[in-house]
């Protein structure tokens, strides 16, 4: 028996409107729908998930914990649908590709801009979206399919993805001249750790 819940986007949209306005009448007005239709859709949603999503109060509604959970996920669904529409309209406008990049700030400030610029000169009909993230978020974004390409440091745990070394950064340490590493030609940070 298939127990997969199939959600109707219209019902989810009405639910979000009710949750945001905290009032069935205001939500119905916002969505240009009859209050009875909004109420019926919410009741059907509650029946579908098998639990109460909101409490009806004399002056409006308040969400139950299940309702808060559904609101969070419904907003995610609509954000993803907006992204999908944007990407598809890019294709309709002549864009031939879309690349999502997650990167740490070091790569974003140093090497990545030149590489992206060179790539776009070869493939100008590509839309490149770059998001600065922590190393762990880069890896998680790759694993979740939120990013197509990721740049992170070699010490970031990256189990589950394939990666190759790309650039080497030279790091410098700045200290006062009378500080112990300041008198050395080379700094052994482990040895001078306070």
Short mmCIF file of C-alpha atoms in Angstrom, two decimals:
data_model
loop_
_atom_site.label_atom_id
_atom_site.label_comp_id
_atom_site.label_asym_id
_atom_site.label_seq_id
_atom_site.Cartn_x
_atom_site.Cartn_y
_atom_site.Cartn_z
CA UNK A 1 0.00 0.00 0.00
CA UNK A 2 1.43 3.40 -1.02
CA UNK A 3 1.49 5.69 2.02
CA UNK A 4 3.15 8.60 0.23
CA UNK A 5 1.40 11.92 0.94
CA UNK A 6 0.65 13.89 -2.19
CA UNK A 7 0.23 17.55 -1.40
CA UNK A 8 -1.79 19.95 -3.50
CA UNK A 9 0.07 23.23 -4.15
CA UNK A 10 -3.15 25.26 -3.93
CA UNK A 11 -3.89 23.82 -0.48
CA UNK A 12 -0.31 24.44 0.66
CA UNK A 13 -0.50 28.02 -0.60
CA UNK A 14 -3.76 28.60 1.27
CA UNK A 15 -2.27 27.04 4.41
CA UNK A 16 0.75 29.41 4.23
CA UNK A 17 -1.60 32.38 3.79
CA UNK A 18 -3.64 31.36 6.84
CA UNK A 19 -0.49 30.78 8.91
CA UNK A 20 0.94 34.18 7.91
CA UNK A 21 -2.24 36.17 8.48
CA UNK A 22 -3.37 34.04 11.45
CA UNK A 23 -6.90 34.52 10.19
CA UNK A 24 -9.06 32.53 7.75
CA UNK A 25 -10.92 35.62 6.50
CA UNK A 26 -7.73 37.60 5.82
CA UNK A 27 -6.14 34.61 4.09
CA UNK A 28 -9.25 34.13 1.92
CA UNK A 29 -9.16 37.82 0.97
CA UNK A 30 -5.42 37.61 0.14
CA UNK A 31 -5.99 34.55 -2.05
CA UNK A 32 -9.27 35.80 -3.61
CA UNK A 33 -11.09 32.72 -2.35
CA UNK A 34 -14.18 32.09 -0.25
CA UNK A 35 -13.58 31.55 3.47
CA UNK A 36 -15.48 28.26 3.30
CA UNK A 37 -13.15 27.01 0.54
CA UNK A 38 -10.07 27.93 2.61
CA UNK A 39 -11.51 26.20 5.67
CA UNK A 40 -12.33 23.08 3.63
CA UNK A 41 -8.79 22.92 2.18
CA UNK A 42 -7.23 23.23 5.65
CA UNK A 43 -9.53 20.49 6.98
CA UNK A 44 -8.52 18.24 4.06
CA UNK A 45 -4.83 18.91 4.76
CA UNK A 46 -5.32 17.99 8.41
CA UNK A 47 -7.11 14.81 7.40
CA UNK A 48 -4.31 13.96 4.96
CA UNK A 49 -1.50 14.40 7.52
CA UNK A 50 -3.55 12.81 10.29
CA UNK A 51 -3.12 15.56 12.85
CA UNK A 52 -4.35 19.04 13.69
CA UNK A 53 -2.31 21.81 12.03
CA UNK A 54 -3.92 24.84 13.64
CA UNK A 55 -6.11 25.77 16.54
CA UNK A 56 -9.16 27.93 15.78
CA UNK A 57 -9.41 30.70 18.36
CA UNK A 58 -12.12 33.39 18.79
CA UNK A 59 -9.80 36.01 17.21
CA UNK A 60 -7.96 33.94 14.62
CA UNK A 61 -5.78 30.85 14.52
CA UNK A 62 -2.51 29.63 15.98
CA UNK A 63 -0.35 26.83 14.59
CA UNK A 64 0.23 23.55 16.38
CA UNK A 65 3.78 22.09 16.36
CA UNK A 66 2.77 20.03 13.31
CA UNK A 67 1.49 23.22 11.69
CA UNK A 68 4.83 24.98 12.27
CA UNK A 69 6.60 22.03 10.68
CA UNK A 70 4.31 22.08 7.64
CA UNK A 71 4.74 25.87 7.31
CA UNK A 72 8.53 25.52 7.25
CA UNK A 73 8.45 22.80 4.59
CA UNK A 74 5.74 24.50 2.53
CA UNK A 75 7.85 27.69 2.37
CA UNK A 76 10.82 25.57 1.24
CA UNK A 77 8.66 24.02 -1.50
CA UNK A 78 7.61 27.45 -2.80
CA UNK A 79 11.20 28.77 -2.66
CA UNK A 80 12.35 25.76 -4.69
CA UNK A 81 9.53 26.28 -7.18
CA UNK A 82 10.61 29.93 -7.60
CA UNK A 83 14.21 28.81 -8.23
CA UNK A 84 12.97 26.24 -10.74
CA UNK A 85 10.93 28.90 -12.57
CA UNK A 86 13.93 31.26 -12.66
CA UNK A 87 16.22 28.57 -14.06
CA UNK A 88 13.69 27.46 -16.68
CA UNK A 89 13.03 31.06 -17.74
CA UNK A 90 16.81 31.47 -18.13
CA UNK A 91 16.81 28.54 -20.55
CA UNK A 92 13.89 30.10 -22.42
CA UNK A 93 15.90 33.36 -22.65
CA UNK A 94 18.85 31.57 -24.25
CA UNK A 95 20.90 30.57 -21.22
CA UNK A 96 22.31 27.13 -21.97
CA UNK A 97 23.48 26.10 -18.52
CA UNK A 98 23.27 26.83 -14.83
CA UNK A 99 26.09 26.09 -12.37
CA UNK A 100 25.66 26.45 -8.61
CA UNK A 101 28.93 26.91 -6.75
CA UNK A 102 29.45 26.74 -2.97
CA UNK A 103 32.83 28.07 -1.86
CA UNK A 104 34.81 29.10 1.18
CA UNK A 105 35.81 32.76 1.38
CA UNK A 106 39.53 32.12 0.66
CA UNK A 107 38.76 30.68 -2.79
CA UNK A 108 36.13 33.36 -3.44
CA UNK A 109 38.59 36.18 -2.71
CA UNK A 110 41.65 34.73 -4.43
CA UNK A 111 41.37 32.25 -7.29
CA UNK A 112 37.70 31.77 -8.16
CA UNK A 113 36.84 35.15 -9.77
CA UNK A 114 39.51 34.75 -12.47
CA UNK A 115 38.47 31.16 -13.21
CA UNK A 116 34.75 32.07 -13.41
CA UNK A 117 35.57 35.02 -15.66
CA UNK A 118 37.62 32.81 -17.99
CA UNK A 119 34.85 30.20 -18.06
CA UNK A 120 32.19 32.79 -18.90
CA UNK A 121 34.29 34.16 -21.74
CA UNK A 122 34.26 30.66 -23.26
CA UNK A 123 30.63 29.86 -22.36
CA UNK A 124 28.79 33.19 -22.13
CA UNK A 125 25.33 31.61 -22.09
CA UNK A 126 25.96 30.00 -18.70
CA UNK A 127 24.43 31.34 -15.53
CA UNK A 128 26.77 30.91 -12.55
CA UNK A 129 25.42 31.28 -9.02
CA UNK A 130 28.08 31.53 -6.27
CA UNK A 131 27.37 31.23 -2.54
CA UNK A 132 29.95 31.75 0.19
CA UNK A 133 29.75 28.97 2.78
CA UNK A 134 31.81 27.32 5.50
CA UNK A 135 33.81 24.27 4.44
CA UNK A 136 31.37 21.86 6.10
CA UNK A 137 28.41 23.60 4.43
CA UNK A 138 30.13 23.28 1.05
CA UNK A 139 30.44 19.51 1.55
CA UNK A 140 26.87 19.21 2.85
CA UNK A 141 25.59 21.27 -0.10
CA UNK A 142 27.35 18.94 -2.54
CA UNK A 143 25.99 15.85 -0.80
CA UNK A 144 22.45 17.31 -0.77
CA UNK A 145 22.63 18.28 -4.46
CA UNK A 146 22.26 21.99 -3.63
CA UNK A 147 25.60 22.78 -5.30
CA UNK A 148 27.12 21.45 -8.52
CA UNK A 149 30.70 22.42 -7.65
CA UNK A 150 32.33 23.15 -4.30
CA UNK A 151 35.60 24.67 -3.11
CA UNK A 152 36.80 23.92 0.42
CA UNK A 153 40.07 23.43 2.32
CA UNK A 154 41.90 20.14 2.35
CA UNK A 155 41.34 19.66 6.09
CA UNK A 156 37.54 19.71 5.73
CA UNK A 157 36.10 16.18 6.20
CA UNK A 158 34.65 15.22 2.82
CA UNK A 159 33.48 11.61 3.07
CA UNK A 160 31.05 10.68 0.34
CA UNK A 161 32.25 13.04 -2.41
CA UNK A 162 35.01 12.88 -4.98
CA UNK A 163 37.47 15.79 -4.83
CA UNK A 164 40.78 16.89 -6.32
CA UNK A 165 43.37 19.45 -5.17
CA UNK A 166 42.92 22.72 -7.04
CA UNK A 167 45.03 25.57 -5.62
CA UNK A 168 47.63 25.97 -2.89
CA UNK A 169 47.47 29.05 -0.69
CA UNK A 170 50.49 30.53 1.03
CA UNK A 171 49.53 31.73 4.49
CA UNK A 172 51.48 34.41 6.34
CA UNK A 173 51.65 35.07 10.05
CA UNK A 174 51.94 38.66 11.27
CA UNK A 175 53.44 39.21 14.74
CA UNK A 176 55.25 41.97 16.63
CA UNK A 177 59.07 41.90 16.08
CA UNK A 178 59.75 40.97 19.71
CA UNK A 179 57.30 38.03 19.68
CA UNK A 180 59.18 34.65 19.62
CA UNK A 181 58.04 33.67 16.07
CA UNK A 182 58.98 37.18 14.90
CA UNK A 183 62.67 36.44 15.46
CA UNK A 184 62.58 33.19 13.47
CA UNK A 185 62.98 32.72 9.71
CA UNK A 186 60.20 30.11 9.77
CA UNK A 187 57.22 29.85 12.11
CA UNK A 188 56.35 26.54 13.69
CA UNK A 189 52.89 27.40 14.94
CA UNK A 190 52.52 24.23 16.98
CA UNK A 191 55.73 24.95 18.89
CA UNK A 192 54.76 28.57 19.67
CA UNK A 193 51.16 27.88 20.60
CA UNK A 194 50.28 29.65 23.88
#
